[in-house]
PDB file of C-alpha atoms and ligand atoms in Angstrom:
ATOM      1  CA  MET L   1      -8.373 -15.246   4.912  1.00 94.00           C
ATOM      2  CA  MET L   2      -7.133 -12.575   1.826  1.00 96.00           C
ATOM      3  CA  TYR L   3      -3.412 -13.088   2.751  1.00 98.00           C
ATOM      4  CA  GLN L   4      -1.676 -16.186   4.842  1.00 98.00           C
ATOM      5  CA  ILE L   5       2.411 -15.182   4.670  1.00 98.00           C
ATOM      6  CA  LYS L   6       4.324 -17.756   6.190  1.00 98.00           C
ATOM      7  CA  ASP L   7       8.689 -17.608   6.533  1.00 98.00           C
ATOM      8  CA  LEU L   8       8.698 -14.685   4.471  1.00 98.00           C
ATOM      9  CA  GLN L   9      12.169 -14.253   2.665  1.00 98.00           C
ATOM     10  CA  LEU L  10      13.275 -11.707  -0.038  1.00 98.00           C
ATOM     11  CA  SER L  11      17.098 -10.767  -0.653  1.00 97.00           C
ATOM     12  CA  LEU L  12      18.176  -8.958  -3.316  1.00 92.00           C
ATOM     13  CA  PRO L  13      22.282  -8.286  -5.222  1.00 91.00           C
ATOM     14  CA  ASP L  14      23.771  -5.153  -4.050  1.00 90.00           C
ATOM     15  CA  MET L  15      24.667  -4.078  -6.687  1.00 88.00           C
ATOM     16  CA  THR L  16      26.599  -0.968  -4.626  1.00 89.00           C
ATOM     17  CA  ARG L  17      29.196  -4.075  -3.744  1.00 88.00           C
ATOM     18  CA  LYS L  18      29.284  -5.886  -6.850  1.00 89.00           C
ATOM     19  CA  PRO L  19      32.767  -7.052  -7.970  1.00 89.00           C
ATOM     20  CA  LEU L  20      34.436  -6.524 -11.331  1.00 88.00           C
ATOM     21  CA  LEU L  21      33.102 -10.108 -12.575  1.00 89.00           C
ATOM     22  CA  GLY L  22      30.814 -12.833 -10.531  1.00 89.00           C
ATOM     23  CA  ALA L  23      27.836 -11.745  -8.347  1.00 89.00           C
ATOM     24  CA  ALA L  24      27.146  -9.320  -6.321  1.00 90.00           C
ATOM     25  CA  PRO L  25      26.467 -10.034  -2.652  1.00 90.00           C
ATOM     26  CA  ARG L  26      22.614 -10.511  -1.983  1.00 91.00           C
ATOM     27  CA  ILE L  27      21.349  -8.907   0.638  1.00 93.00           C
ATOM     28  CA  GLU L  28      18.401  -9.731   3.415  1.00 95.00           C
ATOM     29  CA  ILE L  29      16.178  -7.288   2.588  1.00 97.00           C
ATOM     30  CA  LEU L  30      12.712  -9.511   4.935  1.00 98.00           C
ATOM     31  CA  ARG L  31      13.865 -11.678   7.332  1.00 97.00           C
ATOM     32  CA  GLY L  32      11.421 -14.525   7.872  1.00 97.00           C
ATOM     33  CA  LEU L  33       8.028 -12.493   8.062  1.00 98.00           C
ATOM     34  CA  THR L  34       4.455 -14.830   9.185  1.00 98.00           C
ATOM     35  CA  PHE L  35       1.879 -12.977   9.378  1.00 98.00           C
ATOM     36  CA  ASP L  36      -1.967 -13.408   8.264  1.00 97.00           C
ATOM     37  CA  VAL L  37      -4.291 -10.916   6.746  1.00 97.00           C
ATOM     38  CA  PRO L  38      -8.173 -11.894   7.229  1.00 96.00           C
ATOM     39  CA  GLN L  39     -10.590 -10.316   4.710  1.00 95.00           C
ATOM     40  CA  GLY L  40     -11.985  -7.189   5.036  1.00 95.00           C
ATOM     41  CA  ALA L  41      -9.169  -6.195   7.764  1.00 96.00           C
ATOM     42  CA  VAL L  42      -7.601  -3.017   7.664  1.00 97.00           C
ATOM     43  CA  LEU L  43      -3.882  -4.154   8.092  1.00 98.00           C
ATOM     44  CA  GLY L  44      -0.918  -1.427   8.997  1.00 98.00           C
ATOM     45  CA  ILE L  45       2.514  -1.812   8.666  1.00 98.00           C
ATOM     46  CA  VAL L  46       4.515   0.144  10.592  1.00 96.00           C
ATOM     47  CA  GLY L  47       8.519   1.495  10.126  1.00 94.00           C
ATOM     48  CA  GLY L  48      11.433   3.221   9.816  1.00 90.00           C
ATOM     49  CA  SER L  49      12.635   4.396   6.544  1.00 91.00           C
ATOM     50  CA  GLY L  50      14.390   1.132   5.230  1.00 93.00           C
ATOM     51  CA  SER L  51      13.078  -1.181   7.605  1.00 95.00           C
ATOM     52  CA  GLY L  52      11.442  -3.512   4.335  1.00 97.00           C
ATOM     53  CA  LYS L  53       8.214  -1.713   4.725  1.00 96.00           C
ATOM     54  CA  SER L  54       7.332  -0.930   0.432  1.00 95.00           C
ATOM     55  CA  THR L  55       9.478  -4.472  -0.225  1.00 97.00           C
ATOM     56  CA  LEU L  56       7.084  -6.322   1.827  1.00 98.00           C
ATOM     57  CA  GLY L  57       4.355  -3.892   0.095  1.00 97.00           C
ATOM     58  CA  ARG L  58       6.046  -5.436  -3.979  1.00 96.00           C
ATOM     59  CA  ALA L  59       6.025  -8.627  -2.062  1.00 98.00           C
ATOM     60  CA  MET L  60       2.812  -8.666  -0.719  1.00 98.00           C
ATOM     61  CA  LEU L  61       1.331  -7.824  -4.596  1.00 97.00           C
ATOM     62  CA  ARG L  62       3.981  -9.893  -6.333  1.00 97.00           C
ATOM     63  CA  LEU L  63       6.046  -7.141  -7.864  1.00 96.00           C
ATOM     64  CA  LEU L  64       9.110  -9.050  -6.118  1.00 96.00           C
ATOM     65  CA  GLU L  65       9.165 -12.386  -6.030  1.00 97.00           C
ATOM     66  CA  PRO L  66      10.809 -13.872  -2.662  1.00 98.00           C
ATOM     67  CA  THR L  67      13.637 -16.467  -2.403  1.00 97.00           C
ATOM     68  CA  GLY L  68      12.312 -17.523   0.778  1.00 98.00           C
ATOM     69  CA  GLY L  69       8.379 -18.975   2.320  1.00 98.00           C
ATOM     70  CA  SER L  70       5.269 -18.616   1.142  1.00 98.00           C
ATOM     71  CA  ILE L  71       2.520 -15.890  -0.045  1.00 98.00           C
ATOM     72  CA  THR L  72      -1.365 -17.189  -0.369  1.00 98.00           C
ATOM     73  CA  PHE L  73      -3.682 -14.805  -1.916  1.00 97.00           C
ATOM     74  CA  ASN L  74      -7.190 -15.765  -0.898  1.00 95.00           C
ATOM     75  CA  GLY L  75      -6.561 -19.311  -0.505  1.00 95.00           C
ATOM     76  CA  GLN L  76      -3.786 -19.295  -3.768  1.00 96.00           C
ATOM     77  CA  ASP L  77      -0.392 -19.980  -3.783  1.00 97.00           C
ATOM     78  CA  ILE L  78       1.720 -17.234  -5.469  1.00 98.00           C
ATOM     79  CA  THR L  79       4.701 -17.182  -4.466  1.00 98.00           C
ATOM     80  CA  HIS L  80       6.336 -18.204  -7.367  1.00 98.00           C
ATOM     81  CA  LEU L  81       3.629 -17.409  -9.574  1.00 97.00           C
ATOM     82  CA  ALA L  82       4.537 -15.881 -13.520  1.00 96.00           C
ATOM     83  CA  GLU L  83       2.863 -13.310 -14.770  1.00 94.00           C
ATOM     84  CA  ASP L  84       0.394 -15.263 -17.191  1.00 93.00           C
ATOM     85  CA  ASP L  85      -0.666 -16.713 -14.424  1.00 94.00           C
ATOM     86  CA  LEU L  86      -0.549 -13.914 -11.994  1.00 94.00           C
ATOM     87  CA  ARG L  87      -2.875 -11.186 -14.341  1.00 90.00           C
ATOM     88  CA  PRO L  88      -6.288 -12.403 -14.183  1.00 88.00           C
ATOM     89  CA  MET L  89      -5.025 -11.805  -9.728  1.00 92.00           C
ATOM     90  CA  ARG L  90      -4.251  -8.492 -10.680  1.00 92.00           C
ATOM     91  CA  ALA L  91      -6.700  -6.925 -10.890  1.00 91.00           C
ATOM     92  CA  GLN L  92      -7.653  -8.485  -6.751  1.00 95.00           C
ATOM     93  CA  MET L  93      -5.085  -6.367  -5.324  1.00 96.00           C
ATOM     94  CA  GLN L  94      -4.207  -2.950  -6.258  1.00 95.00           C
ATOM     95  CA  MET L  95      -1.896  -0.083  -5.364  1.00 93.00           C
ATOM     96  CA  ILE L  96      -1.716   2.972  -4.422  1.00 94.00           C
ATOM     97  CA  PHE L  97       1.421   4.817  -4.432  1.00 86.00           C
ATOM     98  CA  GLN L  98       3.228   7.513  -2.498  1.00 82.00           C
ATOM     99  CA  ASP L  99       3.703   9.853  -4.173  1.00 75.00           C
ATOM    100  CA  PRO L 100       1.145  10.884  -7.131  1.00 71.00           C
ATOM    101  CA  MET L 101       3.235  12.942  -9.151  1.00 73.00           C
ATOM    102  CA  SER L 102       5.703  10.657 -10.556  1.00 78.00           C
ATOM    103  CA  SER L 103       3.574   7.437  -9.941  1.00 80.00           C
ATOM    104  CA  LEU L 104       1.253   9.159 -12.210  1.00 87.00           C
ATOM    105  CA  ASN L 105       1.883   9.717 -15.905  1.00 90.00           C
ATOM    106  CA  PRO L 106       2.119  14.076 -16.712  1.00 91.00           C
ATOM    107  CA  ARG L 107       0.814  13.515 -20.575  1.00 94.00           C
ATOM    108  CA  ARG L 108      -2.272  11.531 -19.745  1.00 95.00           C
ATOM    109  CA  ARG L 109      -5.180  12.614 -18.886  1.00 96.00           C
ATOM    110  CA  VAL L 110      -7.269  11.535 -15.385  1.00 97.00           C
ATOM    111  CA  GLY L 111      -9.627   9.947 -17.653  1.00 97.00           C
ATOM    112  CA  GLY L 112      -6.891   8.071 -19.244  1.00 96.00           C
ATOM    113  CA  ILE L 113      -5.493   7.600 -16.213  1.00 96.00           C
ATOM    114  CA  ILE L 114      -7.768   6.135 -14.381  1.00 96.00           C
ATOM    115  CA  ALA L 115      -9.234   3.726 -16.947  1.00 96.00           C
ATOM    116  CA  GLY L 116      -5.563   2.568 -17.158  1.00 94.00           C
ATOM    117  CA  PRO L 117      -6.680  -0.937 -15.358  1.00 92.00           C
ATOM    118  CA  LEU L 118      -9.778  -1.458 -16.734  1.00 94.00           C
ATOM    119  CA  HIS L 119      -7.820  -2.172 -20.066  1.00 93.00           C
ATOM    120  CA  VAL L 120      -4.952  -3.945 -19.112  1.00 89.00           C
ATOM    121  CA  GLN L 121      -8.058  -6.632 -17.364  1.00 89.00           C
ATOM    122  CA  GLY L 122      -9.836  -6.305 -20.344  1.00 90.00           C
ATOM    123  CA  HIS L 123     -13.062  -4.448 -19.274  1.00 91.00           C
ATOM    124  CA  GLU L 124     -15.937  -3.173 -21.203  1.00 93.00           C
ATOM    125  CA  GLY L 125     -17.824   0.427 -20.892  1.00 94.00           C
ATOM    126  CA  ILE L 126     -14.789   1.347 -19.319  1.00 95.00           C
ATOM    127  CA  GLY L 127     -16.238   5.485 -19.953  1.00 95.00           C
ATOM    128  CA  ALA L 128     -18.744   4.893 -17.520  1.00 96.00           C
ATOM    129  CA  LYS L 129     -16.333   2.969 -14.864  1.00 96.00           C
ATOM    130  CA  VAL L 130     -13.905   5.884 -14.939  1.00 97.00           C
ATOM    131  CA  LEU L 131     -16.432   8.595 -13.689  1.00 97.00           C
ATOM    132  CA  GLU L 132     -17.849   6.325 -11.063  1.00 97.00           C
ATOM    133  CA  ALA L 133     -14.703   5.926  -9.875  1.00 97.00           C
ATOM    134  CA  LEU L 134     -14.289   9.829  -9.818  1.00 98.00           C
ATOM    135  CA  ASP L 135     -17.509  10.368  -7.719  1.00 97.00           C
ATOM    136  CA  MET L 136     -16.469   7.291  -5.335  1.00 97.00           C
ATOM    137  CA  VAL L 137     -13.612   9.624  -4.369  1.00 97.00           C
ATOM    138  CA  GLY L 138     -15.450  12.416  -4.629  1.00 96.00           C
ATOM    139  CA  LEU L 139     -13.744  14.059  -7.191  1.00 97.00           C
ATOM    140  CA  PRO L 140     -16.004  16.577 -10.440  1.00 97.00           C
ATOM    141  CA  ARG L 141     -17.101  13.810 -13.811  1.00 97.00           C
ATOM    142  CA  SER L 142     -15.382  17.447 -15.709  1.00 97.00           C
ATOM    143  CA  PHE L 143     -11.574  16.033 -14.011  1.00 97.00           C
ATOM    144  CA  ALA L 144     -11.243  13.660 -16.224  1.00 97.00           C
ATOM    145  CA  ASN L 145      -9.816  16.065 -18.721  1.00 97.00           C
ATOM    146  CA  ARG L 146      -7.369  17.311 -16.586  1.00 97.00           C
ATOM    147  CA  TYR L 147      -3.829  16.380 -15.904  1.00 96.00           C
ATOM    148  CA  PRO L 148      -2.871  15.966 -12.626  1.00 94.00           C
ATOM    149  CA  HIS L 149      -0.106  19.352 -12.866  1.00 93.00           C
ATOM    150  CA  GLU L 150      -3.468  21.313 -12.897  1.00 95.00           C
ATOM    151  CA  LEU L 151      -4.940  19.319  -9.054  1.00 94.00           C
ATOM    152  CA  SER L 152      -4.244  19.814  -5.879  1.00 92.00           C
ATOM    153  CA  GLY L 153      -1.785  17.644  -4.115  1.00 91.00           C
ATOM    154  CA  GLY L 154      -4.746  15.778  -2.629  1.00 92.00           C
ATOM    155  CA  GLN L 155      -6.681  15.795  -5.764  1.00 95.00           C
ATOM    156  CA  ARG L 156      -3.996  13.635  -7.339  1.00 94.00           C
ATOM    157  CA  GLN L 157      -3.866  11.152  -4.282  1.00 93.00           C
ATOM    158  CA  ARG L 158      -7.581  11.001  -4.772  1.00 96.00           C
ATOM    159  CA  VAL L 159      -6.874   9.989  -8.613  1.00 96.00           C
ATOM    160  CA  GLY L 160      -4.695   7.621  -7.335  1.00 95.00           C
ATOM    161  CA  ILE L 161      -7.008   5.683  -5.400  1.00 96.00           C
ATOM    162  CA  ALA L 162      -9.948   5.909  -8.676  1.00 96.00           C
ATOM    163  CA  ARG L 163      -7.366   3.853 -10.353  1.00 95.00           C
ATOM    164  CA  ALA L 164      -6.938   1.436  -7.557  1.00 95.00           C
ATOM    165  CA  ILE L 165     -10.706   0.884  -7.104  1.00 96.00           C
ATOM    166  CA  ALA L 166     -12.143   1.373 -10.461  1.00 96.00           C
ATOM    167  CA  LEU L 167     -11.206  -2.738 -10.729  1.00 93.00           C
ATOM    168  CA  ARG L 168     -13.599  -3.394  -7.409  1.00 95.00           C
ATOM    169  CA  PRO L 169     -10.399  -5.135  -6.495  1.00 96.00           C
ATOM    170  CA  GLU L 170     -10.617  -7.155  -2.920  1.00 97.00           C
ATOM    171  CA  PHE L 171      -7.639  -6.173  -1.988  1.00 97.00           C
ATOM    172  CA  ILE L 172      -5.465  -3.039  -1.741  1.00 97.00           C
ATOM    173  CA  LEU L 173      -2.233  -1.652  -0.430  1.00 97.00           C
ATOM    174  CA  ALA L 174      -1.582   1.760  -0.053  1.00 96.00           C
ATOM    175  CA  ASP L 175       2.220   3.070   0.330  1.00 95.00           C
ATOM    176  CA  GLU L 176       2.737   5.425   2.160  1.00 94.00           C
ATOM    177  CA  ILE L 177      -0.288   7.088   0.665  1.00 93.00           C
ATOM    178  CA  VAL L 178      -0.150  10.462   3.141  1.00 90.00           C
ATOM    179  CA  SER L 179       3.307  11.663   3.812  1.00 86.00           C
ATOM    180  CA  GLY L 180       3.539  14.118   1.468  1.00 83.00           C
ATOM    181  CA  LEU L 181      -0.092  16.072   2.046  1.00 89.00           C
ATOM    182  CA  ASP L 182      -0.609  19.390   4.346  1.00 90.00           C
ATOM    183  CA  VAL L 183      -2.536  17.979   7.114  1.00 89.00           C
ATOM    184  CA  SER L 184      -6.343  18.927   6.391  1.00 91.00           C
ATOM    185  CA  SER L 185      -5.303  16.874   3.207  1.00 91.00           C
ATOM    186  CA  GLN L 186      -4.057  14.073   4.961  1.00 92.00           C
ATOM    187  CA  ALA L 187      -7.379  13.531   7.284  1.00 92.00           C
ATOM    188  CA  GLN L 188      -9.223  14.295   3.927  1.00 94.00           C
ATOM    189  CA  VAL L 189      -7.439  11.341   2.239  1.00 93.00           C
ATOM    190  CA  LEU L 190      -8.076   9.067   5.045  1.00 94.00           C
ATOM    191  CA  ASN L 191     -11.093   9.396   5.473  1.00 95.00           C
ATOM    192  CA  LEU L 192     -12.341   9.001   2.304  1.00 95.00           C
ATOM    193  CA  LEU L 193      -9.764   5.608   2.379  1.00 95.00           C
ATOM    194  CA  GLN L 194     -11.562   4.214   5.336  1.00 94.00           C
ATOM    195  CA  GLU L 195     -15.370   5.353   4.183  1.00 96.00           C
ATOM    196  CA  LEU L 196     -14.185   3.452   0.846  1.00 96.00           C
ATOM    197  CA  VAL L 197     -13.031  -0.119   3.311  1.00 95.00           C
ATOM    198  CA  ARG L 198     -16.126   0.041   4.391  1.00 94.00           C
ATOM    199  CA  GLU L 199     -18.363   0.413   1.339  1.00 95.00           C
ATOM    200  CA  LEU L 200     -16.666  -1.974  -0.833  1.00 95.00           C
ATOM    201  CA  GLY L 201     -15.440  -4.379   1.576  1.00 95.00           C
ATOM    202  CA  LEU L 202     -11.254  -3.877   1.052  1.00 96.00           C
ATOM    203  CA  THR L 203      -9.455  -5.151   2.688  1.00 97.00           C
ATOM    204  CA  LEU L 204      -6.263  -2.837   2.987  1.00 97.00           C
ATOM    205  CA  ALA L 205      -2.998  -3.166   3.892  1.00 98.00           C
ATOM    206  CA  PHE L 206      -2.015   0.706   5.587  1.00 97.00           C
ATOM    207  CA  ILE L 207       1.910   1.326   5.336  1.00 97.00           C
ATOM    208  CA  SER L 208       3.253   4.365   6.937  1.00 94.00           C
ATOM    209  CA  HIS L 209       5.682   4.965   9.320  1.00 88.00           C
ATOM    210  CA  ASP L 210       3.441   7.683  11.099  1.00 88.00           C
ATOM    211  CA  MET L 211       2.093   6.228  14.445  1.00 90.00           C
ATOM    212  CA  SER L 212      -1.109   8.370  14.972  1.00 89.00           C
ATOM    213  CA  VAL L 213      -2.219   7.488  11.197  1.00 91.00           C
ATOM    214  CA  ILE L 214      -2.367   3.653  12.141  1.00 93.00           C
ATOM    215  CA  ARG L 215      -4.014   4.113  15.836  1.00 92.00           C
ATOM    216  CA  ARG L 216      -6.856   5.802  13.513  1.00 91.00           C
ATOM    217  CA  LEU L 217      -7.365   3.761  10.932  1.00 94.00           C
ATOM    218  CA  CYS L 218      -5.931   0.418  11.340  1.00 96.00           C
ATOM    219  CA  ASP L 219      -7.442  -2.777  13.126  1.00 95.00           C
ATOM    220  CA  ARG L 220      -3.885  -5.090  13.367  1.00 96.00           C
ATOM    221  CA  THR L 221      -0.288  -3.573  13.015  1.00 97.00           C
ATOM    222  CA  LEU L 222       2.531  -5.247  12.777  1.00 97.00           C
ATOM    223  CA  VAL L 223       5.999  -3.429  13.285  1.00 97.00           C
ATOM    224  CA  LEU L 224       8.892  -4.474  10.870  1.00 97.00           C
ATOM    225  CA  TYR L 225      11.948  -3.318  12.342  1.00 96.00           C
ATOM    226  CA  ARG L 226      15.584  -3.966   9.419  1.00 95.00           C
ATOM    227  CA  GLY L 227      13.520  -6.471   7.639  1.00 97.00           C
ATOM    228  CA  GLU L 228      11.649  -8.375  10.479  1.00 97.00           C
ATOM    229  CA  ILE L 229       8.291  -8.733  12.338  1.00 97.00           C
ATOM    230  CA  VAL L 230       9.295  -7.367  16.101  1.00 96.00           C
ATOM    231  CA  GLU L 231       5.536  -6.977  16.926  1.00 96.00           C
ATOM    232  CA  GLN L 232       2.307  -7.556  15.448  1.00 97.00           C
ATOM    233  CA  GLY L 233      -1.455  -7.648  17.504  1.00 96.00           C
ATOM    234  CA  PRO L 234      -5.238  -5.438  17.540  1.00 97.00           C
ATOM    235  CA  THR L 235      -3.708  -2.123  17.223  1.00 96.00           C
ATOM    236  CA  ALA L 236      -5.168  -0.735  20.638  1.00 95.00           C
ATOM    237  CA  ALA L 237      -3.631  -3.125  22.373  1.00 95.00           C
ATOM    238  CA  LEU L 238      -0.350  -2.593  20.470  1.00 94.00           C
ATOM    239  CA  PHE L 239      -0.653   0.875  22.249  1.00 92.00           C
ATOM    240  CA  ALA L 240      -1.846   0.390  25.039  1.00 92.00           C
ATOM    241  CA  ASN L 241       0.684  -2.348  26.051  1.00 93.00           C
ATOM    242  CA  PRO L 242       4.052  -2.178  23.583  1.00 93.00           C
ATOM    243  CA  GLN L 243       5.807  -5.123  24.019  1.00 91.00           C
ATOM    244  CA  ALA L 244       9.144  -4.133  21.983  1.00 92.00           C
ATOM    245  CA  ALA L 245      11.554  -1.679  22.372  1.00 91.00           C
ATOM    246  CA  TYR L 246      11.581  -0.054  19.085  1.00 91.00           C
ATOM    247  CA  THR L 247       7.303  -0.012  19.760  1.00 92.00           C
ATOM    248  CA  ARG L 248       7.588   1.895  21.958  1.00 91.00           C
ATOM    249  CA  ASP L 249      10.503   4.541  20.620  1.00 89.00           C
ATOM    250  CA  LEU L 250       7.959   4.568  17.430  1.00 89.00           C
ATOM    251  CA  LEU L 251       5.273   5.565  19.923  1.00 88.00           C
ATOM    252  CA  ASP L 252       7.589   7.914  21.319  1.00 86.00           C
ATOM    253  CA  ALA L 253       7.862   9.798  18.222  1.00 82.00           C
ATOM    254  CA  ILE L 254       4.018  10.409  17.405  1.00 77.00           C
ATOM    255  CA  PRO L 255       4.570  14.468  16.816  1.00 66.00           C
ATOM    256  CA  LEU L 256       1.402  15.210  18.233  1.00 57.00           C
ATOM    257  CA  PRO L 257       0.489  15.426  22.081  1.00 54.00           C
ATOM    258  CA  ASP L 258      -3.437  14.405  20.927  1.00 54.00           C
ATOM    259  CA  PRO L 259      -3.070  13.171  17.250  1.00 51.00           C
ATOM    260  CA  ASP L 260      -7.304  12.238  17.483  1.00 57.00           C
ATOM    261  CA  GLN L 261      -7.788  15.903  17.281  1.00 54.00           C
ATOM    262  CA  VAL L 262      -6.195  16.209  13.812  1.00 53.00           C
ATOM    263  CA  TRP L 263      -9.064  14.055  12.774  1.00 50.00           C
ATOM    264  CA  ALA L 264     -11.888  16.219  14.355  1.00 43.00           C
TER     265      ALA L 264
HETATM  266  N1  ADP F   1      16.687  -3.206  -5.459  1.00 82.47           N
HETATM  267  C1  ADP F   1      17.377  -2.770  -4.467  1.00 82.47           C
HETATM  268  N2  ADP F   1      18.244  -3.219  -4.316  1.00 82.47           N
HETATM  269  C2  ADP F   1      18.890  -2.748  -3.602  1.00 82.47           C
HETATM  270  N3  ADP F   1      18.839  -2.831  -1.629  1.00 82.47           N
HETATM  271  C3  ADP F   1      17.545  -2.581  -1.912  1.00 82.47           C
HETATM  272  C4  ADP F   1      16.462  -2.538  -3.295  1.00 82.47           C
HETATM  273  N4  ADP F   1      15.369  -2.293  -2.531  1.00 82.47           N
HETATM  274  C5  ADP F   1      15.542  -1.726  -1.104  1.00 82.47           C
HETATM  275  N5  ADP F   1      16.982  -2.425  -0.905  1.00 82.47           N
HETATM  276  C6  ADP F   1      16.691  -1.926   0.858  1.00 82.47           C
HETATM  277  O1  ADP F   1      15.884  -2.788   1.015  1.00 82.47           O
HETATM  278  C7  ADP F   1      16.135  -1.935   2.432  1.00 82.47           C
HETATM  279  C8  ADP F   1      14.672  -2.145   2.907  1.00 82.47           C
HETATM  280  O2  ADP F   1      14.006  -1.071   1.745  1.00 82.47           O
HETATM  281  P1  ADP F   1      12.594  -0.209   1.857  1.00 82.47           P
HETATM  282  O3  ADP F   1      11.777  -1.509   1.463  1.00 82.47           O
HETATM  283  O4  ADP F   1      11.892   0.599   0.484  1.00 82.47           O
HETATM  284  O5  ADP F   1      11.713   0.384   3.354  1.00 82.47           O
HETATM  285  P2  ADP F   1      10.738   1.403   3.524  1.00 82.47           P
HETATM  286  O6  ADP F   1       9.694   1.065   2.808  1.00 82.47           O
HETATM  287  O7  ADP F   1      10.460   0.310   4.953  1.00 82.47           O
HETATM  288  O8  ADP F   1      11.738   2.008   3.968  1.00 82.47           O
HETATM  289  C9  ADP F   1      16.479  -0.762   2.413  1.00 82.47           C
HETATM  290  O9  ADP F   1      17.541  -1.718   3.393  1.00 82.47           O
HETATM  291  C10 ADP F   1      16.774  -0.604   1.144  1.00 82.47           C
HETATM  292  O10 ADP F   1      18.053   0.192   0.323  1.00 82.47           O
HETATM  293 MG1   MG F   2       8.699   2.466   1.257  1.00 82.47          MG
END
């Protein structure tokens, strides 16, 4: 099992309500989430804005420390591991962000950006690994010398993917990675991701508010509402027979009459 997550709770201080003296009251952002992510699975995490999707993703990568429950990654309890002990695991868990324009350093060339995690992990032969990563995401090798602002939105997101797979991680978390793209770039980026998942045997958690994308990509889906899981199960079953009222609302909000057409 890639992830076993039990009764995960996460609260943060609410700085908007901090009194002049003393601690800020805490707001509960994740409330008792329990789910597994099998090796090789593509898990969809869906929910409206503010439902806790990004917070859950950051907790899974241990960029945030849970306040309750446990997270087991590859059989190891990482719930409260210190950064030094997390570092070897960080090579196995990578993230692709929503907005590549703000997540890619504008002053670094693409090659340097992709090389970043390889340096952190002390790899050798980094130049060759960077070029290989560019090959894998279908960008010309010459792009290593370009700056992010010289690329289109879809190309920038490919750079984000190249950076994430350069380390050959076992697990990737993608947080709303196609939200800012036009429909045809969306389809290309998602096709690429799907291909990489297959070829590299990746386990993927795919955060989205878009049910049509979830249906296309994910084996299993988990529906978040106000920091709680209101429904989870195989994607096909969830679409065919949604149990929670909130899931039905999300399905009703699918903007296209036939989402499959977008992918043709
Ligand atoms: N650092 C923080 N401090 C306080 N509240 C936060 C913080 N980060 C997120 N939140 C709140 O937690 C909730 C979930 O946020 P988030 O995980 O970003 O949701 P989503 O990704 O589903 O839109 C929101 O209500 C948000 O305002
Ligand atoms: Mg988010």
